[in-house]
């Protein structure tokens, strides 16, 4: 039975029934292939082109390959739980919707607020990365044009705003069209990644793999050694001197390269737009994750084999700004400049689809929250193409402002902590729903319950502990802000709360 107040739950049947409302009905255009393309499109991006080289040099050494494996295992465990939920509750909103059916409205709001952090910040961060690669591609073409200019005394990244605006319009026009565009661009970037692996293989020097896990660096002994609030929370609590190299470094790097896997959960947000969600959503989630895991591990082995990890470490340029290693710079360092040019073009294409699918995921979460009244309901209106036009345009506007005017900094770590938090709750939700609603039809069942969900929760919490203490402080502030917004607005505007109040008012008063 639904609870009351903060813990009232929105039943699975009610969630599914709400998808038939004419004004907020999404068009069912997608199949398993479309979902797999979306998954691969969003996951292959910033991580494969930037994180492998930089994280190896700064944090883990060649052991970054182990970090990728640890992150992939965590994602795989969570993916099994997502697949069960998405096939059982085929409704837009992903983890937000799942939590509403299991933990109640307050936790659902917290998770929705968390997903807003994840998708919006990720889209802004990747948009700024796209802009920097655009500048590189323009230079390759002989055009010198900075994508960041001064505007009213502020740094304005017009490249990031350009890509966000164009993709927002594309998503508003139609999800199926977006999938077709994504398919073409994804094919290009997968071809580039395969080329990287093939060419890089011939430049591997096995001596660069030794030591595979470098000795832990003492805090302050190298420029990039992390200490204080900049070291991992686990290292800070248990007395590690730093999170650079050694086992602490491998674990900390796993929490960082986890950013490279973010996105497969967005497949779950499209469940309501899928023709056969019980069958196709699990295939899309697990299929996309399998493809990118193989590619990521291969690329990390290639890049750490081509260059010593010390050569991949972040350096300080003549202007005092950091110079971070990338996949392209690793190829340039061994003299394969033509490959570096192709990588820059592939990265530009790759980051395009990442931004697009992140915007898609954010708009669907906002759409679901709007339909439930926790944010203004006008955002749930769908247009003639069966897409949530208002929510899409609103999300695109906010992300464009963030990407255009704000420094990316360490926002990827904020994205990571938010995503891991969502993964842990979804995994716990599988346990709850198995117990409270064993009668529900499940198109996919997570194997070895309760073992898999419990291990998934532990793995997510472990990676969260290996993020920096400063990231936890920022995350805590964001979540406290979310609690305030819920009590000021969401709690009073909730559609489910209104239904409960109307039912209570209509109920006959007992006479004593």
PDB file of N, CA, C and O in Angstrom, residues 262-317:
ATOM      1  N   UNK A 262      29.955   6.503 -17.594  1.00  0.00           N
ATOM      2  CA  UNK A 262      28.663   7.111 -17.323  1.00  0.00           C
ATOM      3  C   UNK A 262      27.862   7.240 -18.609  1.00  0.00           C
ATOM      4  O   UNK A 262      28.378   7.683 -19.633  1.00  0.00           O
ATOM      5  N   UNK A 263      26.609   6.854 -18.553  1.00  0.00           N
ATOM      6  CA  UNK A 263      25.749   6.995 -19.723  1.00  0.00           C
ATOM      7  C   UNK A 263      24.899   5.790 -20.022  1.00  0.00           C
ATOM      8  O   UNK A 263      23.801   5.924 -20.543  1.00  0.00           O
ATOM      9  N   UNK A 264      25.405   4.573 -19.696  1.00  0.00           N
ATOM     10  CA  UNK A 264      24.596   3.404 -20.037  1.00  0.00           C
ATOM     11  C   UNK A 264      23.247   3.456 -19.320  1.00  0.00           C
ATOM     12  O   UNK A 264      22.241   2.952 -19.826  1.00  0.00           O
ATOM     13  N   UNK A 265      23.222   4.096 -18.135  1.00  0.00           N
ATOM     14  CA  UNK A 265      21.969   4.197 -17.399  1.00  0.00           C
ATOM     15  C   UNK A 265      20.965   5.109 -18.100  1.00  0.00           C
ATOM     16  O   UNK A 265      19.756   5.040 -17.833  1.00  0.00           O
ATOM     17  N   UNK A 266      21.448   5.946 -19.023  1.00  0.00           N
ATOM     18  CA  UNK A 266      20.537   6.814 -19.770  1.00  0.00           C
ATOM     19  C   UNK A 266      19.622   5.977 -20.659  1.00  0.00           C
ATOM     20  O   UNK A 266      18.500   6.384 -20.975  1.00  0.00           O
ATOM     21  N   UNK A 267      20.091   4.791 -21.064  1.00  0.00           N
ATOM     22  CA  UNK A 267      19.249   3.897 -21.852  1.00  0.00           C
ATOM     23  C   UNK A 267      17.936   3.642 -21.116  1.00  0.00           C
ATOM     24  O   UNK A 267      16.858   3.568 -21.723  1.00  0.00           O
ATOM     25  N   UNK A 268      18.015   3.528 -19.788  1.00  0.00           N
ATOM     26  CA  UNK A 268      16.807   3.259 -18.996  1.00  0.00           C
ATOM     27  C   UNK A 268      15.818   4.420 -19.043  1.00  0.00           C
ATOM     28  O   UNK A 268      14.615   4.217 -18.894  1.00  0.00           O
ATOM     29  N   UNK A 269      16.315   5.647 -19.280  1.00  0.00           N
ATOM     30  CA  UNK A 269      15.404   6.796 -19.319  1.00  0.00           C
ATOM     31  C   UNK A 269      14.528   6.784 -20.562  1.00  0.00           C
ATOM     32  O   UNK A 269      13.524   7.489 -20.626  1.00  0.00           O
ATOM     33  N   UNK A 270      14.907   5.994 -21.574  1.00  0.00           N
ATOM     34  CA  UNK A 270      14.135   5.946 -22.823  1.00  0.00           C
ATOM     35  C   UNK A 270      13.151   4.775 -22.857  1.00  0.00           C
ATOM     36  O   UNK A 270      12.561   4.499 -23.899  1.00  0.00           O
ATOM     37  N   UNK A 271      12.965   4.091 -21.722  1.00  0.00           N
ATOM     38  CA  UNK A 271      12.115   2.900 -21.693  1.00  0.00           C
ATOM     39  C   UNK A 271      10.702   3.188 -22.203  1.00  0.00           C
ATOM     40  O   UNK A 271      10.087   2.368 -22.903  1.00  0.00           O
ATOM     41  N   UNK A 272      10.189   4.365 -21.870  1.00  0.00           N
ATOM     42  CA  UNK A 272       8.825   4.719 -22.252  1.00  0.00           C
ATOM     43  C   UNK A 272       8.686   4.950 -23.756  1.00  0.00           C
ATOM     44  O   UNK A 272       7.584   4.917 -24.303  1.00  0.00           O
ATOM     45  N   UNK A 273       9.817   5.194 -24.429  1.00  0.00           N
ATOM     46  CA  UNK A 273       9.796   5.443 -25.874  1.00  0.00           C
ATOM     47  C   UNK A 273      10.217   4.213 -26.673  1.00  0.00           C
ATOM     48  O   UNK A 273      10.472   4.301 -27.876  1.00  0.00           O
ATOM     49  N   UNK A 274      10.281   3.068 -25.999  1.00  0.00           N
ATOM     50  CA  UNK A 274      10.719   1.827 -26.626  1.00  0.00           C
ATOM     51  C   UNK A 274       9.521   0.928 -26.931  1.00  0.00           C
ATOM     52  O   UNK A 274       8.613   0.794 -26.116  1.00  0.00           O
ATOM     53  N   UNK A 275       9.526   0.326 -28.102  1.00  0.00           N
ATOM     54  CA  UNK A 275       8.378  -0.469 -28.541  1.00  0.00           C
ATOM     55  C   UNK A 275       8.167  -1.701 -27.664  1.00  0.00           C
ATOM     56  O   UNK A 275       7.054  -2.049 -27.312  1.00  0.00           O
ATOM     57  N   UNK A 276       9.263  -2.389 -27.337  1.00  0.00           N
ATOM     58  CA  UNK A 276       9.171  -3.585 -26.494  1.00  0.00           C
ATOM     59  C   UNK A 276      10.180  -3.443 -25.352  1.00  0.00           C
ATOM     60  O   UNK A 276      11.241  -4.065 -25.366  1.00  0.00           O
ATOM     61  N   UNK A 277       9.877  -2.606 -24.351  1.00  0.00           N
ATOM     62  CA  UNK A 277      10.866  -2.294 -23.316  1.00  0.00           C
ATOM     63  C   UNK A 277      11.295  -3.493 -22.478  1.00  0.00           C
ATOM     64  O   UNK A 277      12.445  -3.571 -22.045  1.00  0.00           O
ATOM     65  N   UNK A 278      10.366  -4.443 -22.238  1.00  0.00           N
ATOM     66  CA  UNK A 278      10.718  -5.608 -21.411  1.00  0.00           C
ATOM     67  C   UNK A 278      11.870  -6.407 -22.031  1.00  0.00           C
ATOM     68  O   UNK A 278      12.703  -6.951 -21.320  1.00  0.00           O
ATOM     69  N   UNK A 279      11.924  -6.450 -23.342  1.00  0.00           N
ATOM     70  CA  UNK A 279      12.987  -7.197 -24.021  1.00  0.00           C
ATOM     71  C   UNK A 279      14.153  -6.297 -24.426  1.00  0.00           C
ATOM     72  O   UNK A 279      15.327  -6.642 -24.242  1.00  0.00           O
ATOM     73  N   UNK A 280      13.842  -5.114 -24.990  1.00  0.00           N
ATOM     74  CA  UNK A 280      14.865  -4.308 -25.644  1.00  0.00           C
ATOM     75  C   UNK A 280      15.716  -3.477 -24.691  1.00  0.00           C
ATOM     76  O   UNK A 280      16.904  -3.261 -24.958  1.00  0.00           O
ATOM     77  N   UNK A 281      15.135  -2.979 -23.583  1.00  0.00           N
ATOM     78  CA  UNK A 281      15.923  -2.136 -22.674  1.00  0.00           C
ATOM     79  C   UNK A 281      17.066  -2.919 -22.026  1.00  0.00           C
ATOM     80  O   UNK A 281      18.212  -2.439 -22.013  1.00  0.00           O
ATOM     81  N   UNK A 282      16.825  -4.129 -21.483  1.00  0.00           N
ATOM     82  CA  UNK A 282      17.964  -4.892 -20.944  1.00  0.00           C
ATOM     83  C   UNK A 282      19.035  -5.172 -21.992  1.00  0.00           C
ATOM     84  O   UNK A 282      20.232  -5.092 -21.702  1.00  0.00           O
ATOM     85  N   UNK A 283      18.609  -5.476 -23.226  1.00  0.00           N
ATOM     86  CA  UNK A 283      19.593  -5.724 -24.290  1.00  0.00           C
ATOM     87  C   UNK A 283      20.402  -4.468 -24.582  1.00  0.00           C
ATOM     88  O   UNK A 283      21.620  -4.539 -24.783  1.00  0.00           O
ATOM     89  N   UNK A 284      19.744  -3.319 -24.617  1.00  0.00           N
ATOM     90  CA  UNK A 284      20.449  -2.078 -24.888  1.00  0.00           C
ATOM     91  C   UNK A 284      21.445  -1.726 -23.799  1.00  0.00           C
ATOM     92  O   UNK A 284      22.576  -1.306 -24.080  1.00  0.00           O
ATOM     93  N   UNK A 285      21.039  -1.887 -22.539  1.00  0.00           N
ATOM     94  CA  UNK A 285      21.916  -1.565 -21.403  1.00  0.00           C
ATOM     95  C   UNK A 285      23.141  -2.470 -21.372  1.00  0.00           C
ATOM     96  O   UNK A 285      24.289  -2.012 -21.336  1.00  0.00           O
ATOM     97  N   UNK A 286      22.907  -3.771 -21.388  1.00  0.00           N
ATOM     98  CA  UNK A 286      24.008  -4.729 -21.245  1.00  0.00           C
ATOM     99  C   UNK A 286      24.868  -4.789 -22.504  1.00  0.00           C
ATOM    100  O   UNK A 286      26.089  -4.934 -22.428  1.00  0.00           O
ATOM    101  N   UNK A 287      24.240  -4.648 -23.678  1.00  0.00           N
ATOM    102  CA  UNK A 287      24.987  -4.688 -24.929  1.00  0.00           C
ATOM    103  C   UNK A 287      25.946  -3.519 -25.067  1.00  0.00           C
ATOM    104  O   UNK A 287      27.120  -3.701 -25.419  1.00  0.00           O
ATOM    105  N   UNK A 288      25.471  -2.321 -24.777  1.00  0.00           N
ATOM    106  CA  UNK A 288      26.336  -1.145 -24.899  1.00  0.00           C
ATOM    107  C   UNK A 288      27.480  -1.199 -23.896  1.00  0.00           C
ATOM    108  O   UNK A 288      28.625  -0.849 -24.222  1.00  0.00           O
ATOM    109  N   UNK A 289      27.211  -1.657 -22.670  1.00  0.00           N
ATOM    110  CA  UNK A 289      28.257  -1.722 -21.655  1.00  0.00           C
ATOM    111  C   UNK A 289      29.333  -2.746 -22.037  1.00  0.00           C
ATOM    112  O   UNK A 289      30.529  -2.507 -21.841  1.00  0.00           O
ATOM    113  N   UNK A 290      28.925  -3.871 -22.619  1.00  0.00           N
ATOM    114  CA  UNK A 290      29.893  -4.894 -23.033  1.00  0.00           C
ATOM    115  C   UNK A 290      30.830  -4.357 -24.116  1.00  0.00           C
ATOM    116  O   UNK A 290      32.054  -4.565 -24.064  1.00  0.00           O
ATOM    117  N   UNK A 291      30.280  -3.655 -25.090  1.00  0.00           N
ATOM    118  CA  UNK A 291      31.089  -3.123 -26.194  1.00  0.00           C
ATOM    119  C   UNK A 291      32.132  -2.141 -25.680  1.00  0.00           C
ATOM    120  O   UNK A 291      33.325  -2.242 -25.991  1.00  0.00           O
ATOM    121  N   UNK A 292      31.705  -1.169 -24.876  1.00  0.00           N
ATOM    122  CA  UNK A 292      32.635  -0.124 -24.453  1.00  0.00           C
ATOM    123  C   UNK A 292      33.672  -0.640 -23.461  1.00  0.00           C
ATOM    124  O   UNK A 292      34.809  -0.140 -23.436  1.00  0.00           O
ATOM    125  N   UNK A 293      33.326  -1.640 -22.660  1.00  0.00           N
ATOM    126  CA  UNK A 293      34.303  -2.182 -21.709  1.00  0.00           C
ATOM    127  C   UNK A 293      35.497  -2.779 -22.448  1.00  0.00           C
ATOM    128  O   UNK A 293      36.661  -2.527 -22.091  1.00  0.00           O
ATOM    129  N   UNK A 294      35.236  -3.562 -23.473  1.00  0.00           N
ATOM    130  CA  UNK A 294      36.316  -4.168 -24.268  1.00  0.00           C
ATOM    131  C   UNK A 294      37.186  -3.079 -24.893  1.00  0.00           C
ATOM    132  O   UNK A 294      38.425  -3.142 -24.850  1.00  0.00           O
ATOM    133  N   UNK A 295      36.564  -2.047 -25.466  1.00  0.00           N
ATOM    134  CA  UNK A 295      37.311  -0.980 -26.124  1.00  0.00           C
ATOM    135  C   UNK A 295      38.143  -0.185 -25.127  1.00  0.00           C
ATOM    136  O   UNK A 295      39.300   0.165 -25.398  1.00  0.00           O
ATOM    137  N   UNK A 296      37.586   0.093 -23.953  1.00  0.00           N
ATOM    138  CA  UNK A 296      38.304   0.891 -22.952  1.00  0.00           C
ATOM    139  C   UNK A 296      39.544   0.176 -22.441  1.00  0.00           C
ATOM    140  O   UNK A 296      40.606   0.777 -22.289  1.00  0.00           O
ATOM    141  N   UNK A 297      39.397  -1.090 -22.136  1.00  0.00           N
ATOM    142  CA  UNK A 297      40.544  -1.852 -21.622  1.00  0.00           C
ATOM    143  C   UNK A 297      41.641  -1.919 -22.672  1.00  0.00           C
ATOM    144  O   UNK A 297      42.837  -1.755 -22.367  1.00  0.00           O
ATOM    145  N   UNK A 298      41.246  -2.129 -23.938  1.00  0.00           N
ATOM    146  CA  UNK A 298      42.233  -2.199 -25.022  1.00  0.00           C
ATOM    147  C   UNK A 298      42.965  -0.870 -25.186  1.00  0.00           C
ATOM    148  O   UNK A 298      44.198  -0.825 -25.324  1.00  0.00           O
ATOM    149  N   UNK A 299      42.238   0.239 -25.150  1.00  0.00           N
ATOM    150  CA  UNK A 299      42.858   1.554 -25.312  1.00  0.00           C
ATOM    151  C   UNK A 299      43.793   1.866 -24.139  1.00  0.00           C
ATOM    152  O   UNK A 299      44.890   2.407 -24.329  1.00  0.00           O
ATOM    153  N   UNK A 300      43.393   1.535 -22.922  1.00  0.00           N
ATOM    154  CA  UNK A 300      44.251   1.818 -21.761  1.00  0.00           C
ATOM    155  C   UNK A 300      45.551   1.023 -21.834  1.00  0.00           C
ATOM    156  O   UNK A 300      46.615   1.526 -21.467  1.00  0.00           O
ATOM    157  N   UNK A 301      45.484  -0.202 -22.323  1.00  0.00           N
ATOM    158  CA  UNK A 301      46.707  -1.005 -22.490  1.00  0.00           C
ATOM    159  C   UNK A 301      47.609  -0.412 -23.560  1.00  0.00           C
ATOM    160  O   UNK A 301      48.839  -0.399 -23.428  1.00  0.00           O
ATOM    161  N   UNK A 302      47.027   0.095 -24.632  1.00  0.00           N
ATOM    162  CA  UNK A 302      47.806   0.680 -25.723  1.00  0.00           C
ATOM    163  C   UNK A 302      48.496   1.962 -25.279  1.00  0.00           C
ATOM    164  O   UNK A 302      49.700   2.138 -25.463  1.00  0.00           O
ATOM    165  N   UNK A 303      47.741   2.872 -24.668  1.00  0.00           N
ATOM    166  CA  UNK A 303      48.318   4.178 -24.327  1.00  0.00           C
ATOM    167  C   UNK A 303      49.395   4.060 -23.254  1.00  0.00           C
ATOM    168  O   UNK A 303      50.414   4.766 -23.304  1.00  0.00           O
ATOM    169  N   UNK A 304      49.226   3.162 -22.280  1.00  0.00           N
ATOM    170  CA  UNK A 304      50.256   3.000 -21.244  1.00  0.00           C
ATOM    171  C   UNK A 304      51.435   2.179 -21.753  1.00  0.00           C
ATOM    172  O   UNK A 304      52.531   2.260 -21.175  1.00  0.00           O
ATOM    173  N   UNK A 305      51.230   1.436 -22.828  1.00  0.00           N
ATOM    174  CA  UNK A 305      52.339   0.705 -23.440  1.00  0.00           C
ATOM    175  C   UNK A 305      53.160   1.573 -24.378  1.00  0.00           C
ATOM    176  O   UNK A 305      54.356   1.345 -24.590  1.00  0.00           O
ATOM    177  N   UNK A 306      52.532   2.598 -24.942  1.00  0.00           N
ATOM    178  CA  UNK A 306      53.234   3.474 -25.883  1.00  0.00           C
ATOM    179  C   UNK A 306      54.184   4.436 -25.181  1.00  0.00           C
ATOM    180  O   UNK A 306      55.255   4.752 -25.697  1.00  0.00           O
ATOM    181  N   UNK A 307      53.766   4.934 -24.011  1.00  0.00           N
ATOM    182  CA  UNK A 307      54.543   5.953 -23.318  1.00  0.00           C
ATOM    183  C   UNK A 307      54.735   5.577 -21.854  1.00  0.00           C
ATOM    184  O   UNK A 307      53.843   5.015 -21.220  1.00  0.00           O
ATOM    185  N   UNK A 308      55.894   5.895 -21.250  1.00  0.00           N
ATOM    186  CA  UNK A 308      56.060   5.680 -19.803  1.00  0.00           C
ATOM    187  C   UNK A 308      55.025   6.508 -19.051  1.00  0.00           C
ATOM    188  O   UNK A 308      54.692   7.623 -19.473  1.00  0.00           O
ATOM    189  N   UNK A 309      54.552   5.973 -17.951  1.00  0.00           N
ATOM    190  CA  UNK A 309      53.510   6.698 -17.218  1.00  0.00           C
ATOM    191  C   UNK A 309      53.985   8.064 -16.743  1.00  0.00           C
ATOM    192  O   UNK A 309      53.207   9.010 -16.645  1.00  0.00           O
ATOM    193  N   UNK A 310      55.278   8.198 -16.469  1.00  0.00           N
ATOM    194  CA  UNK A 310      55.803   9.491 -16.025  1.00  0.00           C
ATOM    195  C   UNK A 310      55.701  10.544 -17.124  1.00  0.00           C
ATOM    196  O   UNK A 310      55.552  11.743 -16.841  1.00  0.00           O
ATOM    197  N   UNK A 311      55.770  10.110 -18.385  1.00  0.00           N
ATOM    198  CA  UNK A 311      55.664  11.046 -19.508  1.00  0.00           C
ATOM    199  C   UNK A 311      54.219  11.479 -19.735  1.00  0.00           C
ATOM    200  O   UNK A 311      53.967  12.467 -20.429  1.00  0.00           O
ATOM    201  N   UNK A 312      53.271  10.729 -19.162  1.00  0.00           N
ATOM    202  CA  UNK A 312      51.853  11.055 -19.334  1.00  0.00           C
ATOM    203  C   UNK A 312      51.332  11.955 -18.220  1.00  0.00           C
ATOM    204  O   UNK A 312      50.175  12.372 -18.240  1.00  0.00           O
ATOM    205  N   UNK A 313      52.184  12.252 -17.232  1.00  0.00           N
ATOM    206  CA  UNK A 313      51.747  13.072 -16.102  1.00  0.00           C
ATOM    207  C   UNK A 313      51.486  14.512 -16.546  1.00  0.00           C
ATOM    208  O   UNK A 313      52.078  15.007 -17.510  1.00  0.00           O
ATOM    209  N   UNK A 314      50.580  15.185 -15.852  1.00  0.00           N
ATOM    210  CA  UNK A 314      50.256  16.583 -16.147  1.00  0.00           C
ATOM    211  C   UNK A 314      51.478  17.466 -15.881  1.00  0.00           C
ATOM    212  O   UNK A 314      52.144  17.329 -14.860  1.00  0.00           O
ATOM    213  N   UNK A 315      51.750  18.362 -16.825  1.00  0.00           N
ATOM    214  CA  UNK A 315      52.897  19.269 -16.708  1.00  0.00           C
ATOM    215  C   UNK A 315      52.398  20.711 -16.643  1.00  0.00           C
ATOM    216  O   UNK A 315      51.260  21.000 -16.984  1.00  0.00           O
ATOM    217  N   UNK A 316      53.264  21.588 -16.222  1.00  0.00           N
ATOM    218  CA  UNK A 316      52.931  23.008 -16.157  1.00  0.00           C
ATOM    219  C   UNK A 316      53.535  23.722 -17.354  1.00  0.00           C
ATOM    220  O   UNK A 316      54.745  23.623 -17.613  1.00  0.00           O
ATOM    221  N   UNK A 317      52.689  24.430 -18.112  1.00  0.00           N
ATOM    222  CA  UNK A 317      53.148  25.121 -19.304  1.00  0.00           C
ATOM    223  C   UNK A 317      53.832  26.437 -18.977  1.00  0.00           C
ATOM    224  O   UNK A 317      53.858  26.880 -17.818  1.00  0.00           O
TER     225      UNK A 317
END
